[in-house]
Amino acid sequence: MTDVSVAPLVRSRPPEDGDERETLSGLLDFLRASVVHKVAGLTDEQASSRPVPASALTPAGLVKHLTGVERYWFSIDFAGHELPPPWTDDEPGAFALGPEDSLAEIVEAYQAECARSSAVVAGAALDDRARAADVSFTLRYALAHMIQETARHCGHLDLLRESIDGQAGE
């Protein structure tokens, strides 16, 4: 692992008077940028640390997990794309880090997966149904789910970051 820092992103507030699609997509995009913002400036050592002794969560592991969740919900389940799954049954959730993982590479993969998800969303209607076998949710549901999933993990990142270096904030 290297100690290359991730640069903070400029976050744009989601529209407060947009239509349903603009509101849902804007909220999710703001939270996605918040994920990167919350790990910006951490070294690889800090990002792979477990600052809360009762938990195995790490900042980098949470970003890696969110990358996988983006892939499953939007590209694999909703769009039905044939992509490798982001985790195995032996390692559910993809929270674990390998010795080769760097924060910069994990954030880069997260941003690429978010861009792929955004392309899927842009090409579908909110009432469109998931295409993968054994799922039947709408794009609207997938967006709402990813907003809550990303927001929950942003809260975890807040606690981990404050435990690592005292930095707190939105």
PDB file of N, CA and C in Angstrom, residues 2-36:
ATOM      1  N   THR A   2       0.368   2.261  -0.655  1.00  0.00           N
ATOM      2  CA  THR A   2       1.076   3.531  -0.681  1.00  0.00           C
ATOM      3  C   THR A   2       0.334   4.545   0.178  1.00  0.00           C
ATOM      4  N   ASP A   3       0.963   5.665   0.389  1.00  0.00           N
ATOM      5  CA  ASP A   3       0.333   6.719   1.178  1.00  0.00           C
ATOM      6  C   ASP A   3      -0.143   7.861   0.294  1.00  0.00           C
ATOM      7  N   VAL A   4      -0.659   7.549  -0.889  1.00  0.00           N
ATOM      8  CA  VAL A   4      -1.204   8.556  -1.783  1.00  0.00           C
ATOM      9  C   VAL A   4      -2.573   8.959  -1.254  1.00  0.00           C
ATOM     10  N   SER A   5      -2.758  10.235  -1.026  1.00  0.00           N
ATOM     11  CA  SER A   5      -4.030  10.715  -0.499  1.00  0.00           C
ATOM     12  C   SER A   5      -5.059  10.872  -1.605  1.00  0.00           C
ATOM     13  N   VAL A   6      -6.294  10.802  -1.210  1.00  0.00           N
ATOM     14  CA  VAL A   6      -7.421  11.059  -2.093  1.00  0.00           C
ATOM     15  C   VAL A   6      -7.813  12.515  -1.892  1.00  0.00           C
ATOM     16  N   ALA A   7      -8.013  13.228  -2.987  1.00  0.00           N
ATOM     17  CA  ALA A   7      -8.400  14.640  -2.906  1.00  0.00           C
ATOM     18  C   ALA A   7      -9.888  14.768  -2.607  1.00  0.00           C
ATOM     19  N   PRO A   8     -10.252  15.767  -1.823  1.00  0.00           N
ATOM     20  CA  PRO A   8     -11.678  15.980  -1.552  1.00  0.00           C
ATOM     21  C   PRO A   8     -12.410  16.413  -2.819  1.00  0.00           C
ATOM     22  N   LEU A   9     -13.669  16.058  -2.904  1.00  0.00           N
ATOM     23  CA  LEU A   9     -14.510  16.471  -4.032  1.00  0.00           C
ATOM     24  C   LEU A   9     -15.334  17.680  -3.645  1.00  0.00           C
ATOM     25  N   VAL A  10     -15.653  18.487  -4.627  1.00  0.00           N
ATOM     26  CA  VAL A  10     -16.607  19.560  -4.421  1.00  0.00           C
ATOM     27  C   VAL A  10     -17.987  18.924  -4.512  1.00  0.00           C
ATOM     28  N   ARG A  11     -18.764  19.103  -3.464  1.00  0.00           N
ATOM     29  CA  ARG A  11     -20.096  18.503  -3.445  1.00  0.00           C
ATOM     30  C   ARG A  11     -21.140  19.563  -3.763  1.00  0.00           C
ATOM     31  N   SER A  12     -22.100  19.190  -4.586  1.00  0.00           N
ATOM     32  CA  SER A  12     -23.195  20.092  -4.934  1.00  0.00           C
ATOM     33  C   SER A  12     -24.456  19.624  -4.228  1.00  0.00           C
ATOM     34  N   ARG A  13     -25.119  20.574  -3.583  1.00  0.00           N
ATOM     35  CA  ARG A  13     -26.372  20.230  -2.912  1.00  0.00           C
ATOM     36  C   ARG A  13     -27.374  19.735  -3.946  1.00  0.00           C
ATOM     37  N   PRO A  14     -28.148  18.712  -3.579  1.00  0.00           N
ATOM     38  CA  PRO A  14     -29.165  18.224  -4.517  1.00  0.00           C
ATOM     39  C   PRO A  14     -30.266  19.266  -4.696  1.00  0.00           C
ATOM     40  N   PRO A  15     -30.988  19.201  -5.810  1.00  0.00           N
ATOM     41  CA  PRO A  15     -32.045  20.190  -6.030  1.00  0.00           C
ATOM     42  C   PRO A  15     -33.144  20.064  -4.974  1.00  0.00           C
ATOM     43  N   GLU A  16     -33.604  21.192  -4.503  1.00  0.00           N
ATOM     44  CA  GLU A  16     -34.675  21.187  -3.503  1.00  0.00           C
ATOM     45  C   GLU A  16     -36.045  21.348  -4.142  1.00  0.00           C
ATOM     46  N   ASP A  17     -36.079  21.581  -5.453  1.00  0.00           N
ATOM     47  CA  ASP A  17     -37.360  21.747  -6.132  1.00  0.00           C
ATOM     48  C   ASP A  17     -37.399  20.991  -7.456  1.00  0.00           C
ATOM     49  N   GLY A  18     -36.602  19.920  -7.564  1.00  0.00           N
ATOM     50  CA  GLY A  18     -36.553  19.150  -8.796  1.00  0.00           C
ATOM     51  C   GLY A  18     -37.691  18.150  -8.882  1.00  0.00           C
ATOM     52  N   ASP A  19     -37.814  17.528 -10.040  1.00  0.00           N
ATOM     53  CA  ASP A  19     -38.795  16.459 -10.168  1.00  0.00           C
ATOM     54  C   ASP A  19     -38.259  15.223  -9.443  1.00  0.00           C
ATOM     55  N   GLU A  20     -39.011  14.154  -9.465  1.00  0.00           N
ATOM     56  CA  GLU A  20     -38.645  12.963  -8.701  1.00  0.00           C
ATOM     57  C   GLU A  20     -37.274  12.411  -9.101  1.00  0.00           C
ATOM     58  N   ARG A  21     -37.020  12.282 -10.376  1.00  0.00           N
ATOM     59  CA  ARG A  21     -35.742  11.744 -10.850  1.00  0.00           C
ATOM     60  C   ARG A  21     -34.587  12.647 -10.435  1.00  0.00           C
ATOM     61  N   GLU A  22     -34.744  13.955 -10.629  1.00  0.00           N
ATOM     62  CA  GLU A  22     -33.687  14.896 -10.259  1.00  0.00           C
ATOM     63  C   GLU A  22     -33.416  14.849  -8.756  1.00  0.00           C
ATOM     64  N   THR A  23     -34.467  14.734  -7.979  1.00  0.00           N
ATOM     65  CA  THR A  23     -34.317  14.693  -6.528  1.00  0.00           C
ATOM     66  C   THR A  23     -33.600  13.428  -6.082  1.00  0.00           C
ATOM     67  N   LEU A  24     -34.076  12.274  -6.553  1.00  0.00           N
ATOM     68  CA  LEU A  24     -33.452  11.004  -6.163  1.00  0.00           C
ATOM     69  C   LEU A  24     -31.998  10.935  -6.635  1.00  0.00           C
ATOM     70  N   SER A  25     -31.761  11.254  -7.895  1.00  0.00           N
ATOM     71  CA  SER A  25     -30.396  11.199  -8.429  1.00  0.00           C
ATOM     72  C   SER A  25     -29.498  12.226  -7.755  1.00  0.00           C
ATOM     73  N   GLY A  26     -30.032  13.417  -7.490  1.00  0.00           N
ATOM     74  CA  GLY A  26     -29.246  14.456  -6.832  1.00  0.00           C
ATOM     75  C   GLY A  26     -28.848  14.076  -5.419  1.00  0.00           C
ATOM     76  N   LEU A  27     -29.790  13.496  -4.670  1.00  0.00           N
ATOM     77  CA  LEU A  27     -29.462  13.042  -3.313  1.00  0.00           C
ATOM     78  C   LEU A  27     -28.391  11.961  -3.339  1.00  0.00           C
ATOM     79  N   LEU A  28     -28.535  10.993  -4.245  1.00  0.00           N
ATOM     80  CA  LEU A  28     -27.548   9.917  -4.321  1.00  0.00           C
ATOM     81  C   LEU A  28     -26.183  10.451  -4.755  1.00  0.00           C
ATOM     82  N   ASP A  29     -26.160  11.340  -5.725  1.00  0.00           N
ATOM     83  CA  ASP A  29     -24.875  11.908  -6.164  1.00  0.00           C
ATOM     84  C   ASP A  29     -24.196  12.690  -5.041  1.00  0.00           C
ATOM     85  N   PHE A  30     -24.973  13.430  -4.259  1.00  0.00           N
ATOM     86  CA  PHE A  30     -24.409  14.168  -3.130  1.00  0.00           C
ATOM     87  C   PHE A  30     -23.801  13.199  -2.115  1.00  0.00           C
ATOM     88  N   LEU A  31     -24.502  12.119  -1.827  1.00  0.00           N
ATOM     89  CA  LEU A  31     -23.978  11.139  -0.875  1.00  0.00           C
ATOM     90  C   LEU A  31     -22.748  10.423  -1.421  1.00  0.00           C
ATOM     91  N   ARG A  32     -22.745  10.113  -2.699  1.00  0.00           N
ATOM     92  CA  ARG A  32     -21.568   9.486  -3.311  1.00  0.00           C
ATOM     93  C   ARG A  32     -20.344  10.389  -3.161  1.00  0.00           C
ATOM     94  N   ALA A  33     -20.521  11.670  -3.435  1.00  0.00           N
ATOM     95  CA  ALA A  33     -19.415  12.615  -3.280  1.00  0.00           C
ATOM     96  C   ALA A  33     -19.021  12.737  -1.813  1.00  0.00           C
ATOM     97  N   SER A  34     -19.990  12.619  -0.910  1.00  0.00           N
ATOM     98  CA  SER A  34     -19.692  12.682   0.522  1.00  0.00           C
ATOM     99  C   SER A  34     -18.822  11.513   0.959  1.00  0.00           C
ATOM    100  N   VAL A  35     -19.042  10.330   0.384  1.00  0.00           N
ATOM    101  CA  VAL A  35     -18.206   9.169   0.698  1.00  0.00           C
ATOM    102  C   VAL A  35     -16.747   9.500   0.404  1.00  0.00           C
ATOM    103  N   VAL A  36     -16.488  10.020  -0.782  1.00  0.00           N
ATOM    104  CA  VAL A  36     -15.111  10.364  -1.167  1.00  0.00           C
ATOM    105  C   VAL A  36     -14.586  11.490  -0.284  1.00  0.00           C
TER     106      VAL A  36
END
